[in-house]
Coordinates of C-alpha atoms in Angstrom, one line a residue:
M1 CA 0.0 0.0 0.0
S2 CA 1.4 3.4 -1.0
S3 CA 1.9 6.2 1.6
L4 CA -1.0 8.3 0.2
P5 CA -3.9 6.0 1.4
V6 CA -2.0 5.3 4.6
E7 CA -1.7 9.0 5.4
T8 CA -5.4 9.4 4.5
V9 CA -6.7 6.6 6.7
A10 CA -4.5 7.7 9.6
G11 CA -5.9 11.3 9.2
L12 CA -9.5 10.0 9.2
A13 CA -8.9 8.0 12.3
A14 CA -7.2 10.9 14.1
G15 CA -10.0 13.3 13.3
F16 CA -12.7 10.9 14.4
G17 CA -10.9 9.9 17.6
T18 CA -10.5 13.3 19.2
T19 CA -13.6 15.3 18.4
P20 CA -16.1 13.9 20.9
L21 CA -13.8 14.6 23.9
A22 CA -13.2 18.2 22.9
H23 CA -16.7 19.1 21.7
P24 CA -18.0 20.9 24.9
L25 CA -14.9 23.2 24.9
D26 CA -15.4 23.8 21.2
L27 CA -19.0 24.9 21.9
L28 CA -17.9 27.2 24.7
K29 CA -15.1 28.7 22.6
L30 CA -17.5 29.4 19.8
R31 CA -20.1 31.1 22.0
L32 CA -17.3 33.2 23.6
Q33 CA -16.2 34.3 20.1
L34 CA -19.8 35.3 19.3
D35 CA -20.4 37.1 22.6
T36 CA -20.6 40.9 22.1
H37 CA -20.6 42.0 25.7
R38 CA -17.7 44.1 27.0
T39 CA -17.1 41.8 30.0
S40 CA -14.2 39.6 31.2
Q41 CA -14.0 36.2 29.6
W42 CA -14.6 34.6 33.0
Q43 CA -17.9 36.5 33.4
A44 CA -18.8 35.6 29.8
C45 CA -18.1 31.9 30.6
K46 CA -20.3 31.9 33.6
R47 CA -23.1 33.6 31.6
I48 CA -22.9 31.1 28.8
L49 CA -22.7 28.1 31.0
S50 CA -25.6 29.3 33.1
S51 CA -27.7 29.7 29.9
I52 CA -26.7 26.2 28.7
N53 CA -27.7 24.8 32.1
K54 CA -31.1 26.5 32.1
N55 CA -32.1 25.5 28.6
G56 CA -33.8 22.1 29.3
N57 CA -32.7 18.7 27.9
G58 CA -29.9 18.5 30.5
T59 CA -26.5 20.3 30.5
L60 CA -24.6 17.4 29.0
V61 CA -27.0 17.1 26.0
N62 CA -26.8 20.9 25.4
L63 CA -23.0 20.8 25.6
Y64 CA -23.0 18.2 22.8
R65 CA -25.3 20.1 20.5
G66 CA -23.8 20.0 17.0
I67 CA -21.7 16.9 17.7
G68 CA -22.8 15.3 14.4
P69 CA -21.5 18.0 12.0
N70 CA -18.4 18.4 14.2
I71 CA -17.5 14.7 13.8
I72 CA -18.2 14.8 10.1
G73 CA -16.2 17.9 9.6
S74 CA -13.2 16.9 11.8
T75 CA -13.0 13.4 10.3
S76 CA -13.3 14.6 6.7
A77 CA -11.0 17.6 7.2
W78 CA -8.2 15.7 8.8
G79 CA -8.5 12.9 6.3
L80 CA -8.5 15.4 3.4
Y81 CA -5.7 17.5 4.9
F82 CA -3.3 14.6 5.3
F83 CA -4.3 13.2 1.8
F84 CA -3.5 16.5 0.1
Y85 CA -0.4 17.1 2.2
R86 CA 1.1 13.8 1.2
H87 CA -0.2 14.2 -2.4
Y88 CA 1.4 17.7 -2.8
K89 CA 4.7 16.5 -1.3
D90 CA 4.7 13.5 -3.7
L91 CA 4.1 15.9 -6.6
L92 CA 6.9 18.1 -5.5
I93 CA 9.4 15.2 -5.1
A94 CA 8.3 13.7 -8.5
N95 CA 8.9 16.9 -10.3
S96 CA 12.2 17.8 -8.7
H97 CA 15.6 16.5 -9.7
S98 CA 17.1 17.4 -6.3
L99 CA 14.5 15.9 -4.0
E100 CA 14.6 12.1 -3.7
N101 CA 12.3 11.7 -0.6
D102 CA 10.9 13.5 2.4
N103 CA 14.4 13.7 4.0
Y104 CA 15.4 16.2 1.4
L105 CA 12.5 18.6 2.0
Q106 CA 13.3 22.0 3.4
P107 CA 11.1 24.3 5.6
H108 CA 9.8 26.2 2.6
H109 CA 8.7 22.9 1.0
Y110 CA 6.8 21.9 4.1
L111 CA 5.2 25.4 4.3
G112 CA 4.1 25.4 0.6
T113 CA 2.6 21.9 0.6
A114 CA 0.9 22.5 3.9
F115 CA -0.6 25.7 2.7
A116 CA -1.9 24.0 -0.5
A117 CA -3.3 21.1 1.5
G118 CA -5.1 23.5 3.9
A119 CA -6.6 25.6 1.1
S120 CA -7.9 22.5 -0.7
T121 CA -9.4 21.2 2.5
A122 CA -11.0 24.5 3.5
I123 CA -12.8 24.9 0.2
L124 CA -14.2 21.3 0.3
T125 CA -15.3 21.4 4.0
N126 CA -16.5 25.0 4.5
P127 CA -20.3 24.0 4.1
I128 CA -19.9 21.5 7.0
W129 CA -18.3 24.2 9.2
V130 CA -21.1 26.7 8.5
V131 CA -23.7 24.2 9.7
K132 CA -21.6 23.3 12.7
T133 CA -21.0 26.9 13.7
R134 CA -24.7 27.7 13.5
M135 CA -25.7 24.6 15.5
L136 CA -23.2 25.3 18.2
A137 CA -24.2 29.0 18.3
T138 CA -27.9 28.2 19.1
D139 CA -29.8 26.2 21.6
R140 CA -32.3 23.6 20.4
S141 CA -35.2 25.8 21.4
S142 CA -33.9 28.9 19.6
P143 CA -36.1 30.2 16.8
G144 CA -34.9 28.8 13.5
A145 CA -32.4 26.5 15.1
Y146 CA -31.3 23.6 12.9
T147 CA -32.5 20.2 14.1
S148 CA -29.8 18.2 12.4
F149 CA -26.8 18.4 10.0
L150 CA -29.0 17.6 7.0
N151 CA -31.7 20.1 8.1
G152 CA -29.0 22.7 8.3
L153 CA -27.7 22.0 4.8
Y154 CA -31.3 22.1 3.4
N155 CA -32.2 25.4 5.2
I156 CA -29.0 27.2 4.1
Y157 CA -29.6 26.2 0.5
K158 CA -33.3 27.1 0.7
L159 CA -32.8 30.5 2.3
E160 CA -29.4 31.6 1.2
G161 CA -28.5 29.5 -1.9
L162 CA -25.1 28.1 -2.6
R163 CA -23.4 31.3 -1.4
G164 CA -24.6 30.5 2.1
Y165 CA -22.4 27.4 2.2
Y166 CA -19.3 29.5 1.7
R167 CA -19.8 32.2 4.4
G168 CA -16.5 32.8 6.1
L169 CA -14.4 31.2 3.4
V170 CA -12.1 34.2 3.0
P171 CA -10.9 34.1 6.7
A172 CA -10.9 30.3 6.5
L173 CA -8.5 30.5 3.6
L174 CA -6.4 33.1 5.4
S175 CA -6.5 30.8 8.4
V176 CA -4.9 28.2 6.2
S177 CA -1.7 30.0 7.1
Q178 CA -2.2 28.7 10.7
G179 CA -2.4 25.1 9.6
A180 CA 0.5 25.5 7.3
V181 CA 2.7 27.0 10.0
Q182 CA 1.5 24.4 12.5
L183 CA 2.2 21.4 10.2
S184 CA 5.5 22.8 9.0
L185 CA 6.6 23.4 12.6
Y186 CA 5.5 19.9 13.5
D187 CA 7.5 18.3 10.8
I188 CA 10.5 20.5 11.4
I189 CA 10.5 19.9 15.2
K190 CA 9.8 16.1 14.7
K191 CA 12.7 15.9 12.2
S192 CA 15.0 17.7 14.6
L193 CA 14.3 15.1 17.3
G194 CA 15.6 12.3 15.1
P195 CA 14.6 9.8 12.4
D196 CA 11.0 8.5 12.3
N197 CA 12.0 5.1 13.5
D198 CA 13.7 6.7 16.6
T199 CA 10.8 9.1 17.4
S200 CA 8.8 8.3 20.5
S201 CA 5.3 9.2 21.6
I202 CA 6.8 11.9 23.9
H203 CA 8.4 13.5 20.8
Y204 CA 5.1 13.5 18.9
L205 CA 3.4 15.1 21.9
Y206 CA 6.1 17.8 22.3
A207 CA 6.1 18.6 18.5
S208 CA 2.3 18.8 18.2
A209 CA 1.7 20.8 21.4
L210 CA 4.4 23.4 20.6
S211 CA 3.5 23.8 17.0
K212 CA -0.2 24.1 17.8
M213 CA 0.2 26.7 20.6
V214 CA 2.5 29.0 18.4
A215 CA 0.2 28.8 15.3
T216 CA -3.0 29.3 17.3
C217 CA -1.8 32.4 19.2
I218 CA -0.7 34.0 16.0
F219 CA -3.8 33.4 13.9
Y220 CA -6.6 33.3 16.4
P221 CA -8.3 36.6 15.4
L222 CA -9.1 35.0 12.0
Q223 CA -11.1 32.3 13.8
T224 CA -13.2 34.9 15.6
I225 CA -13.9 36.7 12.4
R226 CA -14.8 33.5 10.6
S227 CA -17.1 32.3 13.4
R228 CA -19.1 35.6 13.3
L229 CA -19.4 35.5 9.5
Q230 CA -20.6 31.9 9.5
A231 CA -23.0 32.5 12.3
S232 CA -24.6 35.4 10.5
T233 CA -27.6 34.8 8.2
T234 CA -27.7 38.4 6.9
H235 CA -25.6 40.2 4.3
A236 CA -25.2 43.4 6.3
H237 CA -21.6 44.3 7.4
N238 CA -20.6 40.9 6.1
S239 CA -17.0 41.3 4.9
P240 CA -14.1 40.2 7.1
I241 CA -12.8 43.8 7.3
S242 CA -16.2 45.2 8.4
V243 CA -16.5 42.4 11.1
L244 CA -13.0 43.2 12.4
L245 CA -13.6 46.9 12.5
N246 CA -17.0 46.4 14.3
I247 CA -15.3 44.1 16.9
V248 CA -12.5 46.6 17.6
R249 CA -14.9 49.6 17.7
Y250 CA -17.6 48.2 19.9
E251 CA -15.8 45.6 22.0
G252 CA -12.2 46.7 22.0
P253 CA -9.1 45.3 20.2
L254 CA -8.6 42.4 22.6
A255 CA -12.1 41.1 21.7
V256 CA -10.6 39.3 18.7
Y257 CA -9.0 36.9 21.2
K258 CA -12.3 36.0 22.9
G259 CA -12.3 32.4 23.8
L260 CA -8.6 31.9 23.3
P261 CA -8.0 30.2 26.8
A262 CA -10.9 27.8 26.2
N263 CA -9.7 27.2 22.7
L264 CA -6.1 26.4 23.9
L265 CA -7.6 24.0 26.5
R266 CA -9.5 22.3 23.7
V267 CA -7.0 22.3 20.8
V268 CA -3.7 21.5 22.4
P269 CA -4.7 18.2 24.1
A270 CA -6.9 17.4 21.0
T271 CA -4.1 18.1 18.6
C272 CA -1.6 16.0 20.7
T273 CA -4.1 13.2 20.7
T274 CA -4.8 13.6 16.9
F275 CA -1.2 13.5 15.9
L276 CA -0.4 10.7 18.3
I277 CA -3.3 8.6 16.8
Y278 CA -2.2 9.7 13.3
E279 CA 1.5 8.6 13.8
H280 CA 0.6 5.3 15.4
V281 CA -2.1 4.3 12.9
K282 CA 0.3 5.3 10.0
S283 CA 3.1 3.3 11.6
N284 CA 0.9 0.2 12.2
L285 CA -0.5 0.3 8.6
V286 CA 2.9 0.5 7.2
N287 CA 4.1 -2.5 9.3
I288 CA 1.0 -4.5 8.4
L289 CA 0.9 -3.7 4.7

């Protein structure tokens, strides 16, 4: 079996394995991003959690609202991301006289292929993230709330047309830089720790945690802008620049970092687990096949 399907299967497994555990923090992070009050994040957290607790169906059920599209999105996104990342690296090596295999790749090669992989994945998965964002942003009892992933897809097409599926695509494509920086750093850090056959689980955890924290802190404002665009169902003030200016004007410049602590609590352990599953599934598939 070639490395391309191995990378894809490993990515699918990694995306599926981590999403359920991190989902409640994902919901909290998203609602913090959408919160327009000029209060501390701690006060906003208490207000959001109180609202979730009061809204019938049980707190745990409410915290897992939108888990369906989140699993679909994460599984497909990680699978596609690693598929395209491997595919573009293979294309680069095949069309270069100086690159024989991955060991010859330089940082700019990793960055370029990771960026291309992220852009391809963002375009294909954006409709899933729009539905997921809107489900996480609303309670089940909210007027117009989607009842399921398919219901969300249907209503978006019915009320907004195909354009509705691609709300927030511009900041999503800009956010590709985050994934490109993260994956490039991950490969560079992992490579610096030794050959693949000498790399341990601790090395994978270290490389994934450090690369994720650095990339997230740099590019987090783009996530806030994207979330607000995807949650909106109107076309007023609906460009990334207008959203950014409104946040800074009415909520202050630091408001673009709303939900960052909750996000780091979610994404760093989830990313470590994702890459650990990915590396071990990939290694086992290579050994078996």
